[in-house]
JSON list of C-alpha atoms and ligand atoms in Angstrom, two decimals:
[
{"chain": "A", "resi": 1, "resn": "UNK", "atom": "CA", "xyz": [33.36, -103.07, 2.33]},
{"chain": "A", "resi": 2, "resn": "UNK", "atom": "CA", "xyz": [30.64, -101.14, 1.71]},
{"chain": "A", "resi": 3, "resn": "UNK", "atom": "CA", "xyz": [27.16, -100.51, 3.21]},
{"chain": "A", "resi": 4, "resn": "UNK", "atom": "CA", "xyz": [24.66, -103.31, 1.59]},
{"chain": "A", "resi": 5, "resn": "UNK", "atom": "CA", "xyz": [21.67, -101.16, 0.35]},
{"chain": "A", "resi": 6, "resn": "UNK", "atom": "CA", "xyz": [18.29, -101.76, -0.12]},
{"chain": "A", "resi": 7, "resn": "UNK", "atom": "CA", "xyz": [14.93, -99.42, -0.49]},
{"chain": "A", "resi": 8, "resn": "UNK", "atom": "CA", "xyz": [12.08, -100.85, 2.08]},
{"chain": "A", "resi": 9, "resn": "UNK", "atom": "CA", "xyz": [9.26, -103.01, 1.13]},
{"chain": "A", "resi": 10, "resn": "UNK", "atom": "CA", "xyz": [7.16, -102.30, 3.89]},
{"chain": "A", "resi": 11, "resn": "UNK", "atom": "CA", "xyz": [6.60, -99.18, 6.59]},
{"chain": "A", "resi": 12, "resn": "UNK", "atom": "CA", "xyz": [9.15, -100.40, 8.88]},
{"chain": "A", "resi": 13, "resn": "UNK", "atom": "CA", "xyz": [9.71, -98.74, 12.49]},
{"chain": "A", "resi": 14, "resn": "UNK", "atom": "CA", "xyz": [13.26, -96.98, 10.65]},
{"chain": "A", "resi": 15, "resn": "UNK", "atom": "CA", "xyz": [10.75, -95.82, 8.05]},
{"chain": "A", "resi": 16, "resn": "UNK", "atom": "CA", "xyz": [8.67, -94.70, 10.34]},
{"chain": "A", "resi": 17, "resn": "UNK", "atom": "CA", "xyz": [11.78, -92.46, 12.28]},
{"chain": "A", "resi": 18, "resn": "UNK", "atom": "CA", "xyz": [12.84, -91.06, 8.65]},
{"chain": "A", "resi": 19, "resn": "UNK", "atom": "CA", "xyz": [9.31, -89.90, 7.87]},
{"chain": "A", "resi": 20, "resn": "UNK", "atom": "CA", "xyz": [9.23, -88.06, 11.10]},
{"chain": "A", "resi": 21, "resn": "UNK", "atom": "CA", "xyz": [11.91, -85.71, 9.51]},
{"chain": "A", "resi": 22, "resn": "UNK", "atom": "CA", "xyz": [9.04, -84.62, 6.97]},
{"chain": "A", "resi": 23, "resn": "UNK", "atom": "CA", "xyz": [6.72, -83.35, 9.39]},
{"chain": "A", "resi": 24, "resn": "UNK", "atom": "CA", "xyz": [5.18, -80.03, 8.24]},
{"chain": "A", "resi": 25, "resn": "UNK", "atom": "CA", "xyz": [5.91, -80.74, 4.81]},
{"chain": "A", "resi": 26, "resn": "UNK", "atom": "CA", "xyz": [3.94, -81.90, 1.73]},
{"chain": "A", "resi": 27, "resn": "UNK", "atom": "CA", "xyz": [4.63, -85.23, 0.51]},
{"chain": "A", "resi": 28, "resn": "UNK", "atom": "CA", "xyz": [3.26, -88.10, -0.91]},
{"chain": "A", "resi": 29, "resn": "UNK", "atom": "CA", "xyz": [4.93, -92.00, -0.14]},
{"chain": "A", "resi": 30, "resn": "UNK", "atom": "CA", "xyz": [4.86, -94.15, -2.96]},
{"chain": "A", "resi": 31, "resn": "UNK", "atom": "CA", "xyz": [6.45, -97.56, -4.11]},
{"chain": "A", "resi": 32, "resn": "UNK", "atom": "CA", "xyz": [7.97, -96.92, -7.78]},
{"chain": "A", "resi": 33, "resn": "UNK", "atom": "CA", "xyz": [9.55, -99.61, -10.47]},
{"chain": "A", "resi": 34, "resn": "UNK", "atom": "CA", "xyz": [12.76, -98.95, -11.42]},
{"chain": "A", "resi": 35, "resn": "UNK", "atom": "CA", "xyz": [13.46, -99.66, -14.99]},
{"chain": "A", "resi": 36, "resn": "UNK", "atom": "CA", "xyz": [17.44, -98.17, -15.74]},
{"chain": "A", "resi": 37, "resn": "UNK", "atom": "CA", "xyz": [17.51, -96.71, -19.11]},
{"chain": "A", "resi": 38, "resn": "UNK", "atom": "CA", "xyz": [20.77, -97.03, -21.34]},
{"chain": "A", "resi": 39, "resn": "UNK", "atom": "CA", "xyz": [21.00, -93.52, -21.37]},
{"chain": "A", "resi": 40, "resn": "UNK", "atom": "CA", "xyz": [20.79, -93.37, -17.77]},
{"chain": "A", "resi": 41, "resn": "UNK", "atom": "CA", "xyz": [24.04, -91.62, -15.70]},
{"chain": "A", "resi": 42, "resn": "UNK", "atom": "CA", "xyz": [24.86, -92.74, -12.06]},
{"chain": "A", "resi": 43, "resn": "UNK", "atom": "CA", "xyz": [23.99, -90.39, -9.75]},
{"chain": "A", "resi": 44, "resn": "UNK", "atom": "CA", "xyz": [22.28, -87.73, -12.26]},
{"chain": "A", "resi": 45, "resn": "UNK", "atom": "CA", "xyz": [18.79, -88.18, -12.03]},
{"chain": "A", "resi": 46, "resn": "UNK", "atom": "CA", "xyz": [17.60, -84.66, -13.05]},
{"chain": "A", "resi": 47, "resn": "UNK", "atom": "CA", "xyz": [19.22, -85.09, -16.41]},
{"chain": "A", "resi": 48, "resn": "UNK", "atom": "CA", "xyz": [18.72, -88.45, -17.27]},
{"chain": "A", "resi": 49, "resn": "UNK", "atom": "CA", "xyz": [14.58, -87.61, -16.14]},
{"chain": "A", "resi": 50, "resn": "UNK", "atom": "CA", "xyz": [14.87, -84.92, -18.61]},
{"chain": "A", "resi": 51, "resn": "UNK", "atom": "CA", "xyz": [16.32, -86.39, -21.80]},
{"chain": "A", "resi": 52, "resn": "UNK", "atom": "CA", "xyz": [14.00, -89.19, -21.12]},
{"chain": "A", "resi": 53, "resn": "UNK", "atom": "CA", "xyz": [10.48, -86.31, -21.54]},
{"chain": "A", "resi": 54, "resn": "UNK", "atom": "CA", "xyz": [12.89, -85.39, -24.50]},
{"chain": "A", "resi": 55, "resn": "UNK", "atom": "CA", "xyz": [12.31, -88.74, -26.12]},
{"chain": "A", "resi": 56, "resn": "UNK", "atom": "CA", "xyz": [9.00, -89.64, -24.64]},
{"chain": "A", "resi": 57, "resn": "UNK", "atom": "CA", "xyz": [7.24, -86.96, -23.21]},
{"chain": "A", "resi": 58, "resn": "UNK", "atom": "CA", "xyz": [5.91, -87.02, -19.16]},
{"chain": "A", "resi": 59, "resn": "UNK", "atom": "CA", "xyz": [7.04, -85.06, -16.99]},
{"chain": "A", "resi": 60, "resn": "UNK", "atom": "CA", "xyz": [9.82, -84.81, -13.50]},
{"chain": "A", "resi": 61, "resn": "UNK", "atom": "CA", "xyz": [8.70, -85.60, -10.28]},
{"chain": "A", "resi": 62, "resn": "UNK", "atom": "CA", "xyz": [10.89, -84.47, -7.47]},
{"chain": "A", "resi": 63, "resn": "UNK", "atom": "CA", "xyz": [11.41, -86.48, -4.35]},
{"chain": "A", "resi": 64, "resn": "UNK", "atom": "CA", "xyz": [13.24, -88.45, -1.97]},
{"chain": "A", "resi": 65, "resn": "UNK", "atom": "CA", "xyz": [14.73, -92.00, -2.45]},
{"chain": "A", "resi": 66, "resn": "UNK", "atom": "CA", "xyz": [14.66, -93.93, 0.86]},
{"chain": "A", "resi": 67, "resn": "UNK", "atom": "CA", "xyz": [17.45, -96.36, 1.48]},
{"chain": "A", "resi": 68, "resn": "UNK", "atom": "CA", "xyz": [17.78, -98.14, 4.48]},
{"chain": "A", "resi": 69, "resn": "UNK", "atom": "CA", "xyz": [21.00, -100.97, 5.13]},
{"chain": "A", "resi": 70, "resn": "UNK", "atom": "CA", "xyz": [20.45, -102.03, 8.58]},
{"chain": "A", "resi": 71, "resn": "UNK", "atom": "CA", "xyz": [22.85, -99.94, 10.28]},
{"chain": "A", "resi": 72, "resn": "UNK", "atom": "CA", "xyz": [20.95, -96.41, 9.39]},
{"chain": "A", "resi": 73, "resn": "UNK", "atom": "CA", "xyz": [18.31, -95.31, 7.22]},
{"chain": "A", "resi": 74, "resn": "UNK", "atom": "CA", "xyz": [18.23, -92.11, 4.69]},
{"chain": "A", "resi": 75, "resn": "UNK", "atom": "CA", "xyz": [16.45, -90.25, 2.40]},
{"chain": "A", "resi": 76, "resn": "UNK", "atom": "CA", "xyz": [18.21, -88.72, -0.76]},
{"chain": "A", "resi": 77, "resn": "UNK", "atom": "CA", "xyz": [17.21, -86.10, -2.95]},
{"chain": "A", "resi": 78, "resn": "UNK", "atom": "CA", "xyz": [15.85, -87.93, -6.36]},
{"chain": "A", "resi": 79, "resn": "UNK", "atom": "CA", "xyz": [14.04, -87.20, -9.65]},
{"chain": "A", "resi": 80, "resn": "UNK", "atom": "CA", "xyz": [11.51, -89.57, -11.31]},
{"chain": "A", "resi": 81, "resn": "UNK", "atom": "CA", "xyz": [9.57, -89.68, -14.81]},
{"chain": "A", "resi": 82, "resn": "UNK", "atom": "CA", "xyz": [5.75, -89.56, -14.58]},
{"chain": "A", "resi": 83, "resn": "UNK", "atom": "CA", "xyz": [4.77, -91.42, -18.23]},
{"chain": "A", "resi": 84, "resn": "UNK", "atom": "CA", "xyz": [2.15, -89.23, -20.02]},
{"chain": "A", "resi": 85, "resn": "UNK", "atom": "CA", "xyz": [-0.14, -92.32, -18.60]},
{"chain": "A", "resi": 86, "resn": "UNK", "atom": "CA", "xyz": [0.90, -90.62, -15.22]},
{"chain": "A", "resi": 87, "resn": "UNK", "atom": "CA", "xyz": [2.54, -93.83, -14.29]},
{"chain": "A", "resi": 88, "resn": "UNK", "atom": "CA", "xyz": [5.98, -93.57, -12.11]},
{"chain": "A", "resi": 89, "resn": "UNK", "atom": "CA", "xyz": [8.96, -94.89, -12.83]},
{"chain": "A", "resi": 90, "resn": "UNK", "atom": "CA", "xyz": [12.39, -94.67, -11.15]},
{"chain": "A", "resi": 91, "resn": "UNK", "atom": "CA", "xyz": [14.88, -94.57, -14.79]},
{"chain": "A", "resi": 92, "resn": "UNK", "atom": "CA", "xyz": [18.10, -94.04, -13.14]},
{"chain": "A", "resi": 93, "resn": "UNK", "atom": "CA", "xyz": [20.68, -96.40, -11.14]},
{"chain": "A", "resi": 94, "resn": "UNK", "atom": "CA", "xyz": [19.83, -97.61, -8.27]},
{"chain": "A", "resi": 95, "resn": "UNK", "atom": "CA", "xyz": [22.79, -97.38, -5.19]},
{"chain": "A", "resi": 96, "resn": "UNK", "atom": "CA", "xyz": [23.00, -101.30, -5.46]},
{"chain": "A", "resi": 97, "resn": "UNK", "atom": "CA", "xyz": [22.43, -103.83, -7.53]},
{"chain": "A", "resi": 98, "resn": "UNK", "atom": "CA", "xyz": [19.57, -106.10, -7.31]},
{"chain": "A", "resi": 99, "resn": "UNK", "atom": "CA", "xyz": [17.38, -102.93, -6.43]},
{"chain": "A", "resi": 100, "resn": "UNK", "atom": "CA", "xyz": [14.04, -103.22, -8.69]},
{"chain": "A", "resi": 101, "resn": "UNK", "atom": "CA", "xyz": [11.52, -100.92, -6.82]},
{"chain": "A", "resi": 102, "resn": "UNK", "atom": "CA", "xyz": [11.86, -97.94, -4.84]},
{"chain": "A", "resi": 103, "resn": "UNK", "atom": "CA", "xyz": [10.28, -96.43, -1.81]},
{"chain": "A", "resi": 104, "resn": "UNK", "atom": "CA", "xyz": [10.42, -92.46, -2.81]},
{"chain": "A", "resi": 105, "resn": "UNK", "atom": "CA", "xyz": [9.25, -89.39, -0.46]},
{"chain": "A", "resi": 106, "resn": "UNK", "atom": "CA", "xyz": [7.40, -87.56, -3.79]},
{"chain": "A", "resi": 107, "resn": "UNK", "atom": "CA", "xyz": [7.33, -83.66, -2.88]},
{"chain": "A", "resi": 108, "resn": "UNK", "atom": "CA", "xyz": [7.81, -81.87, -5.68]},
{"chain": "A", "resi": 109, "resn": "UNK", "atom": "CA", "xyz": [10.14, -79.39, -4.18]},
{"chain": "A", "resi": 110, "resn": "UNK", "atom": "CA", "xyz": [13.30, -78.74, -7.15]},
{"chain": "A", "resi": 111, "resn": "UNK", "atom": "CA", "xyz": [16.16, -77.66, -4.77]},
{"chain": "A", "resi": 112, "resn": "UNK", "atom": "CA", "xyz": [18.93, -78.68, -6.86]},
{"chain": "A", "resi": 113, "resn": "UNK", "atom": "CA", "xyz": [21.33, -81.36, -6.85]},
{"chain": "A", "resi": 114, "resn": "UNK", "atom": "CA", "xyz": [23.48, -80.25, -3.72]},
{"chain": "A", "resi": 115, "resn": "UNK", "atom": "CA", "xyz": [20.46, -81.05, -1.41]},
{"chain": "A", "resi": 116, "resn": "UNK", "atom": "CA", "xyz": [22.18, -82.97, 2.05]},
{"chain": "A", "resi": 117, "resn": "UNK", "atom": "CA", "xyz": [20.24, -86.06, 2.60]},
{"chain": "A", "resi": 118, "resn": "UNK", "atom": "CA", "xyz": [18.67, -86.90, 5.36]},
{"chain": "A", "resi": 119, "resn": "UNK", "atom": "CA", "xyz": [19.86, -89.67, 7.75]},
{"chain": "A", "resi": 120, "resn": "UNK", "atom": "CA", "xyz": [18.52, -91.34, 10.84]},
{"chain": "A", "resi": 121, "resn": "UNK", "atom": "CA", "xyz": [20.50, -93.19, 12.85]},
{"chain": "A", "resi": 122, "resn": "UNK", "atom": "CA", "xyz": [18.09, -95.78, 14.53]},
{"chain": "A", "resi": 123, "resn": "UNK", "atom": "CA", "xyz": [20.64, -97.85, 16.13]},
{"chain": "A", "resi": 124, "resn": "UNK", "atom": "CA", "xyz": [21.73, -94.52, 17.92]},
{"chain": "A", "resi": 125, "resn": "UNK", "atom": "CA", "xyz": [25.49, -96.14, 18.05]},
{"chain": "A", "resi": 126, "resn": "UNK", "atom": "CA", "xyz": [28.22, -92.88, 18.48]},
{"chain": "A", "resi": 127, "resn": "UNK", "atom": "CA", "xyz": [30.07, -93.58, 15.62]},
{"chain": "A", "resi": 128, "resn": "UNK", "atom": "CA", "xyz": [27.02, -93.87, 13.36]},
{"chain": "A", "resi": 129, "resn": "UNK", "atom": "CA", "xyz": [26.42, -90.16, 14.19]},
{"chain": "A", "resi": 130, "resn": "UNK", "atom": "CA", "xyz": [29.79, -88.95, 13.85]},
{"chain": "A", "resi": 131, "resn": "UNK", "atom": "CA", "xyz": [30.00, -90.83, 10.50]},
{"chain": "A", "resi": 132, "resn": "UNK", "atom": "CA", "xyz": [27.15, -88.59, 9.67]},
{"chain": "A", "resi": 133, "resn": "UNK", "atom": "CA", "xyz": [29.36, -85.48, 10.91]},
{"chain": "A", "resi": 134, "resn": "UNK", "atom": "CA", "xyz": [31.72, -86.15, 8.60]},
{"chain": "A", "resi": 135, "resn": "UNK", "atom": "CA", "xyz": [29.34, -86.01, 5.44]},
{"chain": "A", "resi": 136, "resn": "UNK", "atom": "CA", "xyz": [27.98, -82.54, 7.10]},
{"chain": "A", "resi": 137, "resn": "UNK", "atom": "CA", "xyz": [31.46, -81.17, 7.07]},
{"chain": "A", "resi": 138, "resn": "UNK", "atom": "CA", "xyz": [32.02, -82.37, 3.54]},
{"chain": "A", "resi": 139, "resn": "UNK", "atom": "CA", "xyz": [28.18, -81.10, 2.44]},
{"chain": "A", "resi": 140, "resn": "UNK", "atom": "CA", "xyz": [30.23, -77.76, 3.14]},
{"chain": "A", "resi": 141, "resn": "UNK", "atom": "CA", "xyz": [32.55, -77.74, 1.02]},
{"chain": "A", "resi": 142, "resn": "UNK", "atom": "CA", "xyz": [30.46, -79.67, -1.83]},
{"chain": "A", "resi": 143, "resn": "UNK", "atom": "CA", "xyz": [27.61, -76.99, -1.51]},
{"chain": "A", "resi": 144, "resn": "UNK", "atom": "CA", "xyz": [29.87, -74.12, -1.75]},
{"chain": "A", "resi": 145, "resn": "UNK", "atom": "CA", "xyz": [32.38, -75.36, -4.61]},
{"chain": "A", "resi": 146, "resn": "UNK", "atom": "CA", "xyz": [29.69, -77.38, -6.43]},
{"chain": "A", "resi": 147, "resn": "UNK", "atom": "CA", "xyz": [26.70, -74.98, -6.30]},
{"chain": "A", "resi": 148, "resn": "UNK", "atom": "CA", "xyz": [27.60, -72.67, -9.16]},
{"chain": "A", "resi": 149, "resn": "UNK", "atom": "CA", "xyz": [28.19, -76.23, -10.82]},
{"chain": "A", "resi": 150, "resn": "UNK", "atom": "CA", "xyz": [26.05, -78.34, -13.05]},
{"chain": "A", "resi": 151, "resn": "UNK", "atom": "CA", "xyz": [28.37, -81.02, -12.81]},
{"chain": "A", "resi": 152, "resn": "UNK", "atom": "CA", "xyz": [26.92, -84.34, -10.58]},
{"chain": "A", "resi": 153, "resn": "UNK", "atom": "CA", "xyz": [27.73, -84.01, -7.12]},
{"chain": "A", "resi": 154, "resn": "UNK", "atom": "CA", "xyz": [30.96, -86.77, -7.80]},
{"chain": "A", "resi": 155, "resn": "UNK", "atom": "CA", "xyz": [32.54, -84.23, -9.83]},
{"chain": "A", "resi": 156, "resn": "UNK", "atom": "CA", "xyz": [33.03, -81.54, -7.81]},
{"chain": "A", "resi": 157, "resn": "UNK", "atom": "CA", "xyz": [36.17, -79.32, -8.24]},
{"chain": "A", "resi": 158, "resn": "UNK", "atom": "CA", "xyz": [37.60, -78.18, -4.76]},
{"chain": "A", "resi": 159, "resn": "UNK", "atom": "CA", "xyz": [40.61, -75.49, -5.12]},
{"chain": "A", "resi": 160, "resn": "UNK", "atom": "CA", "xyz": [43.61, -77.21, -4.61]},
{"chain": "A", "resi": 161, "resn": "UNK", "atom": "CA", "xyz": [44.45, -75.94, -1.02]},
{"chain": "A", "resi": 162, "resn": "UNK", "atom": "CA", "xyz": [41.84, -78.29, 0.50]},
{"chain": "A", "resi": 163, "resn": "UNK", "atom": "CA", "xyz": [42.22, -81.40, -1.44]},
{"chain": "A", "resi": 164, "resn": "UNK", "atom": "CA", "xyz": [44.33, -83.01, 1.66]},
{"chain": "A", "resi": 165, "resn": "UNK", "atom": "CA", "xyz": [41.42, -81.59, 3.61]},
{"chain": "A", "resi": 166, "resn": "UNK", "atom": "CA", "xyz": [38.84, -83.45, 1.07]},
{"chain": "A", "resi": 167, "resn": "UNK", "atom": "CA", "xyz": [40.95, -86.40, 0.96]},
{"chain": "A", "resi": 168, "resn": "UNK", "atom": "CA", "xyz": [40.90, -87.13, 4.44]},
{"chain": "A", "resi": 169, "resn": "UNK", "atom": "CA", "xyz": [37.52, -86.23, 4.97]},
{"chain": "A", "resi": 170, "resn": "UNK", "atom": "CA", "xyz": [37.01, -89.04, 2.17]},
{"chain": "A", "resi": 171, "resn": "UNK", "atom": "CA", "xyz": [39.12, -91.69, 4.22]},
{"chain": "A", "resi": 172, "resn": "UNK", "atom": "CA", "xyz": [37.79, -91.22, 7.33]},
{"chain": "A", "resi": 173, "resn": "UNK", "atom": "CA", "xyz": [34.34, -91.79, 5.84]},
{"chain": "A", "resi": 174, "resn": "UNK", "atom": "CA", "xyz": [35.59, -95.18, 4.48]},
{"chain": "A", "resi": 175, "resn": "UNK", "atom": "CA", "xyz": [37.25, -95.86, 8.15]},
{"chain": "A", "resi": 176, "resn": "UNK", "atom": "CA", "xyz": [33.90, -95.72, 9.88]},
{"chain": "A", "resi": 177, "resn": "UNK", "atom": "CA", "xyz": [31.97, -97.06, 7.25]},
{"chain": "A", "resi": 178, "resn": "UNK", "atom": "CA", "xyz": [34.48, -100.10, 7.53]},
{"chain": "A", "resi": 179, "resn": "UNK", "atom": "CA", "xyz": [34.56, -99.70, 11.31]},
{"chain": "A", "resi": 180, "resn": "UNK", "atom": "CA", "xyz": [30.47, -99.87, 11.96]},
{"chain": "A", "resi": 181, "resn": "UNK", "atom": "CA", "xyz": [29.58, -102.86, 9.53]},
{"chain": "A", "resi": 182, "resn": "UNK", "atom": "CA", "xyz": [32.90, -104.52, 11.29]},
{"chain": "A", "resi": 183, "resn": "UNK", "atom": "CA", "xyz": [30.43, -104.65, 14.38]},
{"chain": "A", "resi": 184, "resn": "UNK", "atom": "CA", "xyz": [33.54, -103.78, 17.05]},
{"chain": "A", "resi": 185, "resn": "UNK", "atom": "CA", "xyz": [32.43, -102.07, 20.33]},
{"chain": "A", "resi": 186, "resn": "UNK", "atom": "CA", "xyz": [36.56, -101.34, 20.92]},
{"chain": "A", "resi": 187, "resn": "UNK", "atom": "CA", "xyz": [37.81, -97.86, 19.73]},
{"chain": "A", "resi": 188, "resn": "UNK", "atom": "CA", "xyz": [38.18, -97.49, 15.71]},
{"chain": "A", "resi": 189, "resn": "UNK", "atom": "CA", "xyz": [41.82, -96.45, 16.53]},
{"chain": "A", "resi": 190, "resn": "UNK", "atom": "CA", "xyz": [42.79, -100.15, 17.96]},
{"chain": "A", "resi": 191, "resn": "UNK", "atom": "CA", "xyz": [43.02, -99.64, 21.69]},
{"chain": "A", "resi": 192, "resn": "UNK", "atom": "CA", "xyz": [40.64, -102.28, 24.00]},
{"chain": "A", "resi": 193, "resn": "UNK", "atom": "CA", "xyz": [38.76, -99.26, 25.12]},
{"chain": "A", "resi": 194, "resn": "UNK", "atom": "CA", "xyz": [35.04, -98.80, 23.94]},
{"chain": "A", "resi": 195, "resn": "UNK", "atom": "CA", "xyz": [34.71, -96.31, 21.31]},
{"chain": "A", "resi": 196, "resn": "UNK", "atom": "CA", "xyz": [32.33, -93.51, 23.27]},
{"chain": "A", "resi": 197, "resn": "UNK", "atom": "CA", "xyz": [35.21, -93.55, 26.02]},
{"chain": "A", "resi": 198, "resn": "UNK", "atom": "CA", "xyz": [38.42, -93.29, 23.71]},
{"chain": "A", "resi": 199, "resn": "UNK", "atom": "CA", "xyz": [38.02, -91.37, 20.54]},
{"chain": "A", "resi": 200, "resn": "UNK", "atom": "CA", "xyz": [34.22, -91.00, 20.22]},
{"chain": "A", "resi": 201, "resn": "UNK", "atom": "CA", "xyz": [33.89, -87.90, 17.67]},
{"chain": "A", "resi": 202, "resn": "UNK", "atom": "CA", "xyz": [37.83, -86.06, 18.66]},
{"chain": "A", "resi": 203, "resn": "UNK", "atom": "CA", "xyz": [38.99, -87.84, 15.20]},
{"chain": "A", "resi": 204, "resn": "UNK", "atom": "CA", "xyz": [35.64, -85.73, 13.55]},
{"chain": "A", "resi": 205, "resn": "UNK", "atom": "CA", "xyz": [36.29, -82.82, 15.91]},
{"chain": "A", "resi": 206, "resn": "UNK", "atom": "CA", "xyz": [39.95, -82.33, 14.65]},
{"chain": "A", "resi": 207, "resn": "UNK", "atom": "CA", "xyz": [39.07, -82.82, 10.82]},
{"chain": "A", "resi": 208, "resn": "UNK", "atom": "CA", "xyz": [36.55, -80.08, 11.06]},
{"chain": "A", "resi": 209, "resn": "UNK", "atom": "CA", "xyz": [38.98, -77.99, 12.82]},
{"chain": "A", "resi": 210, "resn": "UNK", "atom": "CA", "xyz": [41.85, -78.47, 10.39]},
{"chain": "A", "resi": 211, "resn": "UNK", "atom": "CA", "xyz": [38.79, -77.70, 7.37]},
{"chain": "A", "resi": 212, "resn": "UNK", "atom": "CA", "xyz": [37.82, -74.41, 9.50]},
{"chain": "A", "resi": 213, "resn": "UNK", "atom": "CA", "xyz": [41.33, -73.83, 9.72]},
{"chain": "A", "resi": 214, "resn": "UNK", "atom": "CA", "xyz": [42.31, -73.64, 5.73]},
{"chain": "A", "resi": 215, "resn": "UNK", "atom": "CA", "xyz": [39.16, -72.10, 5.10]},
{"chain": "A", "resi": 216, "resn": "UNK", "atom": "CA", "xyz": [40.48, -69.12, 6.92]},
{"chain": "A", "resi": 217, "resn": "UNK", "atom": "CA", "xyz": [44.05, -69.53, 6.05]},
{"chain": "A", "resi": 218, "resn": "UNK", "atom": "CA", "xyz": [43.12, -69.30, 2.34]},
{"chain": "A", "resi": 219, "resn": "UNK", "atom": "CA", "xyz": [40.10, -66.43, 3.04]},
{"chain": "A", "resi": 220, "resn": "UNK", "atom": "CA", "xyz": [37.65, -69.50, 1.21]},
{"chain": "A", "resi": 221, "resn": "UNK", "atom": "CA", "xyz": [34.02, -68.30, 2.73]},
{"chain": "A", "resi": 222, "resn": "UNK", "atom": "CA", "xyz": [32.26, -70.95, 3.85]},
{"chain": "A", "resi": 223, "resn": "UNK", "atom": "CA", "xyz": [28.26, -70.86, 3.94]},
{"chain": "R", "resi": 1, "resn": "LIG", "atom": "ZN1", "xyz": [40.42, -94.50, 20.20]}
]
């Protein structure tokens, strides 16, 4: 099962939370169409924004799609096309179907594809944070394998050492993700006890060790 996405219509109170990450910065908050172009490559907005100037002029806007699915919102690091008209239009996929407009944080700040995003958990359940402690630990490793890259984030090579690191970094993420839209206050491990008394973040806390641990084992630097 997966997360059931969907950009916000309105300035909800989760908006609200997720915009309070941006304070001190420069930004403008706009509602864009998105109109997908055949062309267009999941999860590569930069280049699918710049073969589309290639063909028909404008220009890249840098930004932030928002994406909220009722259990947490966040804010990820996204490229539009500004028409020569200097209208804005979202031309890549959207992270679910049905998807036609887009709430996007512009702020013109290029810092690359391997940019973290930005989550808030408004629901402030345990495992919703620790599910974002996993992606942190795996931000790691994509930021220092992938950033000499100019491959999509997807397509990151990591040196064979850590891919049973990676992999289980990669299950856990769909455990939890399975685990918080399941709705169950009991442990994700099975046992009658409530999560924040039984496991709470030791499964996250012993992944990150065993990452730390190859790291050194294998003199990888990490960041
Ligand atoms: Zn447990």
């Amino acid at each position: 099962m997966f997360f059931n996405y969907y950009s916000p219509t309105e300035i909800t109170e989760p908006v609200l939370q997720l915009l309070k990450r941006f304070e001190g910065r420069q930004y403008e908050l706009i509602t864009i169409p998105i109109k997908t172009e055949s062309f267009s490559v999941p999860s590569d907005c930069y280049n699918n924004v710049n073969k589309k100037i290639q063909l028909s002029k404008g220009k890249i806007r840098y930004g932030w799609s928002v994406y909220d699915n009722d259990y947490f919102i966040e804010a990820e690091k996204h490229a539009i096309w500004e028409s020569p008209d200097g209208e804005y239009i979202d031309i890549s996929c959207p992270n679910s179907e049905n998807i036609n407009q887009l709430l996007f944080i512009m702020d013109d700040v290029d810092d690359g594809i391997y940019v973290p995003n930005i989550r808030c958990n408004y629901r402030k359940q345990q495992a919703i944070d620790d599910y974002f402690m996993i992606f942190e630990i795996l931000n790691v490793l994509i930021i220092h394998y992938g950033r000499d890259s100019k491959e999509i984030k997807d397509l990151v090579i990591f040196p064979h050492e850590l891919n049973d690191g990676v992999k289980t970094l990669y299950s856990l993420i769909a455990d939890y993700r399975e685990y918080i839209i399941s709705g169950i206050r009991n442990c994700i491990c099975g046992s009658s006890i409530l999560y924040e008394n039984c496991h709470g973040s030791k499964t996250v806390q012993r992944t990150l060790n065993y990452i730390d641990e190859i790291i050194k084992k294998n003199n990888l630097k990490k960041n």
